Amino acid sequence: MPVKAELAFDVCWEVYRGAREVLETKRGLSTLDWKEATKFLWRPDIRPRLNEWVADFALAGQAALDGPDRASRMVMFRLYYLGLAPYENARHFLGLSERSWVNWSEEVRHRCGKELLRRGMFPPRKYFAST
């Protein structure tokens, strides 16, 4: 039975949020400000690391929502899903009603979930076990 794209997105987004928390609080590295990284941060490893997961998740979303007809969904993705802005703040910034928010978020989750499945990021254990 194939996995629904929305479920794949939800699981991958949960891993993304956890990875961001680890990178920002426990290691003191902001994932949004690459200038804070030092030349001594990188460690060779055959497995993808949390910072690579964060980058790959963002790239998958960008690929899924690319194009002028989905630019507003890309803003939502960057603001809420990548930037982790609080729901009310993001909804207010985008000027969306609750109903429109649900419609947009379903579209974002579906499109991005399909892209995450295509890239092999789901299930996350498979991604982290790959060489």
JSON list of C-alpha atoms in Angstrom, two decimals:
[
{"chain": "A", "resi": 1, "resn": "MET", "atom": "CA", "xyz": [0.00, 0.00, 0.00]},
{"chain": "A", "resi": 2, "resn": "PRO", "atom": "CA", "xyz": [1.56, 3.30, -1.06]},
{"chain": "A", "resi": 3, "resn": "VAL", "atom": "CA", "xyz": [2.18, 6.02, 1.50]},
{"chain": "A", "resi": 4, "resn": "LYS", "atom": "CA", "xyz": [0.07, 9.15, 1.24]},
{"chain": "A", "resi": 5, "resn": "ALA", "atom": "CA", "xyz": [2.08, 12.23, 0.35]},
{"chain": "A", "resi": 6, "resn": "GLU", "atom": "CA", "xyz": [0.58, 14.19, 3.26]},
{"chain": "A", "resi": 7, "resn": "LEU", "atom": "CA", "xyz": [1.71, 11.55, 5.78]},
{"chain": "A", "resi": 8, "resn": "ALA", "atom": "CA", "xyz": [5.22, 11.55, 4.31]},
{"chain": "A", "resi": 9, "resn": "PHE", "atom": "CA", "xyz": [5.33, 15.34, 4.58]},
{"chain": "A", "resi": 10, "resn": "ASP", "atom": "CA", "xyz": [4.08, 15.35, 8.18]},
{"chain": "A", "resi": 11, "resn": "VAL", "atom": "CA", "xyz": [6.68, 12.80, 9.28]},
{"chain": "A", "resi": 12, "resn": "CYS", "atom": "CA", "xyz": [9.50, 14.56, 7.42]},
{"chain": "A", "resi": 13, "resn": "TRP", "atom": "CA", "xyz": [8.44, 17.95, 8.80]},
{"chain": "A", "resi": 14, "resn": "GLU", "atom": "CA", "xyz": [8.52, 16.53, 12.32]},
{"chain": "A", "resi": 15, "resn": "VAL", "atom": "CA", "xyz": [12.10, 15.34, 11.72]},
{"chain": "A", "resi": 16, "resn": "TYR", "atom": "CA", "xyz": [12.91, 18.78, 10.24]},
{"chain": "A", "resi": 17, "resn": "ARG", "atom": "CA", "xyz": [11.61, 20.57, 13.34]},
{"chain": "A", "resi": 18, "resn": "GLY", "atom": "CA", "xyz": [13.59, 18.26, 15.59]},
{"chain": "A", "resi": 19, "resn": "ALA", "atom": "CA", "xyz": [16.73, 18.75, 13.51]},
{"chain": "A", "resi": 20, "resn": "ARG", "atom": "CA", "xyz": [16.32, 22.52, 13.65]},
{"chain": "A", "resi": 21, "resn": "GLU", "atom": "CA", "xyz": [15.91, 22.38, 17.42]},
{"chain": "A", "resi": 22, "resn": "VAL", "atom": "CA", "xyz": [19.05, 20.30, 17.81]},
{"chain": "A", "resi": 23, "resn": "LEU", "atom": "CA", "xyz": [21.07, 22.51, 15.48]},
{"chain": "A", "resi": 24, "resn": "GLU", "atom": "CA", "xyz": [19.92, 25.77, 17.02]},
{"chain": "A", "resi": 25, "resn": "THR", "atom": "CA", "xyz": [19.73, 25.02, 20.73]},
{"chain": "A", "resi": 26, "resn": "LYS", "atom": "CA", "xyz": [22.05, 22.16, 21.47]},
{"chain": "A", "resi": 27, "resn": "ARG", "atom": "CA", "xyz": [24.82, 23.04, 19.04]},
{"chain": "A", "resi": 28, "resn": "GLY", "atom": "CA", "xyz": [24.33, 26.79, 18.97]},
{"chain": "A", "resi": 29, "resn": "LEU", "atom": "CA", "xyz": [24.17, 26.94, 15.19]},
{"chain": "A", "resi": 30, "resn": "SER", "atom": "CA", "xyz": [21.43, 28.85, 13.45]},
{"chain": "A", "resi": 31, "resn": "THR", "atom": "CA", "xyz": [20.28, 27.00, 10.35]},
{"chain": "A", "resi": 32, "resn": "LEU", "atom": "CA", "xyz": [19.11, 30.24, 8.80]},
{"chain": "A", "resi": 33, "resn": "ASP", "atom": "CA", "xyz": [22.39, 32.16, 9.18]},
{"chain": "A", "resi": 34, "resn": "TRP", "atom": "CA", "xyz": [25.18, 30.33, 7.36]},
{"chain": "A", "resi": 35, "resn": "LYS", "atom": "CA", "xyz": [27.66, 33.05, 8.32]},
{"chain": "A", "resi": 36, "resn": "GLU", "atom": "CA", "xyz": [27.68, 31.69, 11.88]},
{"chain": "A", "resi": 37, "resn": "ALA", "atom": "CA", "xyz": [29.27, 28.45, 10.70]},
{"chain": "A", "resi": 38, "resn": "THR", "atom": "CA", "xyz": [33.00, 28.15, 11.26]},
{"chain": "A", "resi": 39, "resn": "LYS", "atom": "CA", "xyz": [35.53, 26.32, 9.16]},
{"chain": "A", "resi": 40, "resn": "PHE", "atom": "CA", "xyz": [35.79, 23.71, 11.92]},
{"chain": "A", "resi": 41, "resn": "LEU", "atom": "CA", "xyz": [32.10, 22.75, 11.89]},
{"chain": "A", "resi": 42, "resn": "TRP", "atom": "CA", "xyz": [32.24, 20.11, 9.16]},
{"chain": "A", "resi": 43, "resn": "ARG", "atom": "CA", "xyz": [33.04, 16.54, 10.15]},
{"chain": "A", "resi": 44, "resn": "PRO", "atom": "CA", "xyz": [33.40, 13.81, 7.53]},
{"chain": "A", "resi": 45, "resn": "ASP", "atom": "CA", "xyz": [30.66, 11.23, 7.82]},
{"chain": "A", "resi": 46, "resn": "ILE", "atom": "CA", "xyz": [29.24, 8.65, 5.41]},
{"chain": "A", "resi": 47, "resn": "ARG", "atom": "CA", "xyz": [25.69, 9.20, 6.69]},
{"chain": "A", "resi": 48, "resn": "PRO", "atom": "CA", "xyz": [23.61, 12.28, 6.02]},
{"chain": "A", "resi": 49, "resn": "ARG", "atom": "CA", "xyz": [23.64, 14.58, 9.00]},
{"chain": "A", "resi": 50, "resn": "LEU", "atom": "CA", "xyz": [20.90, 16.71, 10.49]},
{"chain": "A", "resi": 51, "resn": "ASN", "atom": "CA", "xyz": [22.07, 19.86, 8.71]},
{"chain": "A", "resi": 52, "resn": "GLU", "atom": "CA", "xyz": [21.84, 17.99, 5.40]},
{"chain": "A", "resi": 53, "resn": "TRP", "atom": "CA", "xyz": [18.29, 16.90, 6.26]},
{"chain": "A", "resi": 54, "resn": "VAL", "atom": "CA", "xyz": [17.36, 20.54, 6.90]},
{"chain": "A", "resi": 55, "resn": "ALA", "atom": "CA", "xyz": [18.84, 21.59, 3.57]},
{"chain": "A", "resi": 56, "resn": "ASP", "atom": "CA", "xyz": [17.30, 18.70, 1.62]},
{"chain": "A", "resi": 57, "resn": "PHE", "atom": "CA", "xyz": [13.87, 19.35, 3.14]},
{"chain": "A", "resi": 58, "resn": "ALA", "atom": "CA", "xyz": [14.07, 23.00, 2.05]},
{"chain": "A", "resi": 59, "resn": "LEU", "atom": "CA", "xyz": [15.23, 22.05, -1.45]},
{"chain": "A", "resi": 60, "resn": "ALA", "atom": "CA", "xyz": [12.43, 19.50, -1.83]},
{"chain": "A", "resi": 61, "resn": "GLY", "atom": "CA", "xyz": [9.87, 22.14, -0.90]},
{"chain": "A", "resi": 62, "resn": "GLN", "atom": "CA", "xyz": [11.39, 24.62, -3.31]},
{"chain": "A", "resi": 63, "resn": "ALA", "atom": "CA", "xyz": [11.30, 22.09, -6.15]},
{"chain": "A", "resi": 64, "resn": "ALA", "atom": "CA", "xyz": [7.70, 21.11, -5.37]},
{"chain": "A", "resi": 65, "resn": "LEU", "atom": "CA", "xyz": [6.43, 24.67, -5.23]},
{"chain": "A", "resi": 66, "resn": "ASP", "atom": "CA", "xyz": [8.51, 26.20, -8.00]},
{"chain": "A", "resi": 67, "resn": "GLY", "atom": "CA", "xyz": [6.74, 28.39, -10.51]},
{"chain": "A", "resi": 68, "resn": "PRO", "atom": "CA", "xyz": [4.88, 31.69, -10.59]},
{"chain": "A", "resi": 69, "resn": "ASP", "atom": "CA", "xyz": [1.46, 30.08, -10.13]},
{"chain": "A", "resi": 70, "resn": "ARG", "atom": "CA", "xyz": [2.51, 28.68, -6.73]},
{"chain": "A", "resi": 71, "resn": "ALA", "atom": "CA", "xyz": [4.57, 31.63, -5.46]},
{"chain": "A", "resi": 72, "resn": "SER", "atom": "CA", "xyz": [2.13, 32.31, -2.62]},
{"chain": "A", "resi": 73, "resn": "ARG", "atom": "CA", "xyz": [2.37, 28.67, -1.49]},
{"chain": "A", "resi": 74, "resn": "MET", "atom": "CA", "xyz": [6.15, 29.02, -1.54]},
{"chain": "A", "resi": 75, "resn": "VAL", "atom": "CA", "xyz": [5.89, 32.02, 0.79]},
{"chain": "A", "resi": 76, "resn": "MET", "atom": "CA", "xyz": [3.70, 29.97, 3.12]},
{"chain": "A", "resi": 77, "resn": "PHE", "atom": "CA", "xyz": [6.17, 27.08, 3.01]},
{"chain": "A", "resi": 78, "resn": "ARG", "atom": "CA", "xyz": [9.15, 29.30, 3.78]},
{"chain": "A", "resi": 79, "resn": "LEU", "atom": "CA", "xyz": [7.40, 31.28, 6.47]},
{"chain": "A", "resi": 80, "resn": "TYR", "atom": "CA", "xyz": [5.51, 28.58, 8.36]},
{"chain": "A", "resi": 81, "resn": "TYR", "atom": "CA", "xyz": [7.10, 25.23, 7.52]},
{"chain": "A", "resi": 82, "resn": "LEU", "atom": "CA", "xyz": [10.75, 26.29, 7.18]},
{"chain": "A", "resi": 83, "resn": "GLY", "atom": "CA", "xyz": [10.81, 29.40, 9.34]},
{"chain": "A", "resi": 84, "resn": "LEU", "atom": "CA", "xyz": [8.57, 27.82, 11.99]},
{"chain": "A", "resi": 85, "resn": "ALA", "atom": "CA", "xyz": [6.63, 31.06, 12.45]},
{"chain": "A", "resi": 86, "resn": "PRO", "atom": "CA", "xyz": [3.65, 30.70, 14.78]},
{"chain": "A", "resi": 87, "resn": "TYR", "atom": "CA", "xyz": [0.42, 29.80, 12.98]},
{"chain": "A", "resi": 88, "resn": "GLU", "atom": "CA", "xyz": [-1.45, 33.00, 13.87]},
{"chain": "A", "resi": 89, "resn": "ASN", "atom": "CA", "xyz": [1.45, 35.24, 12.86]},
{"chain": "A", "resi": 90, "resn": "ALA", "atom": "CA", "xyz": [1.94, 33.42, 9.56]},
{"chain": "A", "resi": 91, "resn": "ARG", "atom": "CA", "xyz": [-1.78, 33.44, 8.75]},
{"chain": "A", "resi": 92, "resn": "HIS", "atom": "CA", "xyz": [-2.05, 37.13, 9.56]},
{"chain": "A", "resi": 93, "resn": "PHE", "atom": "CA", "xyz": [1.06, 37.96, 7.50]},
{"chain": "A", "resi": 94, "resn": "LEU", "atom": "CA", "xyz": [-0.35, 36.11, 4.50]},
{"chain": "A", "resi": 95, "resn": "GLY", "atom": "CA", "xyz": [-3.81, 37.62, 5.00]},
{"chain": "A", "resi": 96, "resn": "LEU", "atom": "CA", "xyz": [-5.57, 34.27, 4.89]},
{"chain": "A", "resi": 97, "resn": "SER", "atom": "CA", "xyz": [-8.81, 33.14, 6.44]},
{"chain": "A", "resi": 98, "resn": "GLU", "atom": "CA", "xyz": [-8.73, 29.86, 8.35]},
{"chain": "A", "resi": 99, "resn": "ARG", "atom": "CA", "xyz": [-10.44, 28.10, 5.46]},
{"chain": "A", "resi": 100, "resn": "SER", "atom": "CA", "xyz": [-7.93, 29.42, 2.92]},
{"chain": "A", "resi": 101, "resn": "TRP", "atom": "CA", "xyz": [-5.09, 28.44, 5.24]},
{"chain": "A", "resi": 102, "resn": "VAL", "atom": "CA", "xyz": [-6.36, 24.85, 5.34]},
{"chain": "A", "resi": 103, "resn": "ASN", "atom": "CA", "xyz": [-6.67, 24.72, 1.54]},
{"chain": "A", "resi": 104, "resn": "TRP", "atom": "CA", "xyz": [-3.19, 26.14, 0.98]},
{"chain": "A", "resi": 105, "resn": "SER", "atom": "CA", "xyz": [-1.58, 23.94, 3.61]},
{"chain": "A", "resi": 106, "resn": "GLU", "atom": "CA", "xyz": [-3.19, 20.82, 2.12]},
{"chain": "A", "resi": 107, "resn": "GLU", "atom": "CA", "xyz": [-1.78, 21.75, -1.28]},
{"chain": "A", "resi": 108, "resn": "VAL", "atom": "CA", "xyz": [1.68, 22.43, 0.19]},
{"chain": "A", "resi": 109, "resn": "ARG", "atom": "CA", "xyz": [1.68, 19.17, 2.15]},
{"chain": "A", "resi": 110, "resn": "HIS", "atom": "CA", "xyz": [0.54, 17.16, -0.87]},
{"chain": "A", "resi": 111, "resn": "ARG", "atom": "CA", "xyz": [3.01, 18.66, -3.37]},
{"chain": "A", "resi": 112, "resn": "CYS", "atom": "CA", "xyz": [5.96, 18.64, -0.97]},
{"chain": "A", "resi": 113, "resn": "GLY", "atom": "CA", "xyz": [5.11, 15.16, 0.27]},
{"chain": "A", "resi": 114, "resn": "LYS", "atom": "CA", "xyz": [5.22, 13.82, -3.29]},
{"chain": "A", "resi": 115, "resn": "GLU", "atom": "CA", "xyz": [8.60, 15.44, -3.78]},
{"chain": "A", "resi": 116, "resn": "LEU", "atom": "CA", "xyz": [9.94, 14.06, -0.50]},
{"chain": "A", "resi": 117, "resn": "LEU", "atom": "CA", "xyz": [8.82, 10.58, -1.56]},
{"chain": "A", "resi": 118, "resn": "ARG", "atom": "CA", "xyz": [10.43, 11.03, -4.97]},
{"chain": "A", "resi": 119, "resn": "ARG", "atom": "CA", "xyz": [13.74, 12.08, -3.38]},
{"chain": "A", "resi": 120, "resn": "GLY", "atom": "CA", "xyz": [13.79, 9.12, -1.00]},
{"chain": "A", "resi": 121, "resn": "MET", "atom": "CA", "xyz": [13.53, 11.18, 2.18]},
{"chain": "A", "resi": 122, "resn": "PHE", "atom": "CA", "xyz": [10.69, 9.05, 3.46]},
{"chain": "A", "resi": 123, "resn": "PRO", "atom": "CA", "xyz": [10.97, 7.05, 5.60]},
{"chain": "A", "resi": 124, "resn": "PRO", "atom": "CA", "xyz": [13.64, 9.11, 7.40]},
{"chain": "A", "resi": 125, "resn": "ARG", "atom": "CA", "xyz": [15.43, 6.00, 8.70]},
{"chain": "A", "resi": 126, "resn": "LYS", "atom": "CA", "xyz": [16.14, 5.06, 5.07]},
{"chain": "A", "resi": 127, "resn": "TYR", "atom": "CA", "xyz": [17.52, 8.55, 4.38]},
{"chain": "A", "resi": 128, "resn": "PHE", "atom": "CA", "xyz": [19.82, 8.48, 7.41]},
{"chain": "A", "resi": 129, "resn": "ALA", "atom": "CA", "xyz": [20.95, 4.91, 6.69]},
{"chain": "A", "resi": 130, "resn": "SER", "atom": "CA", "xyz": [21.96, 5.69, 3.09]},
{"chain": "A", "resi": 131, "resn": "THR", "atom": "CA", "xyz": [25.61, 6.15, 2.21]}
]
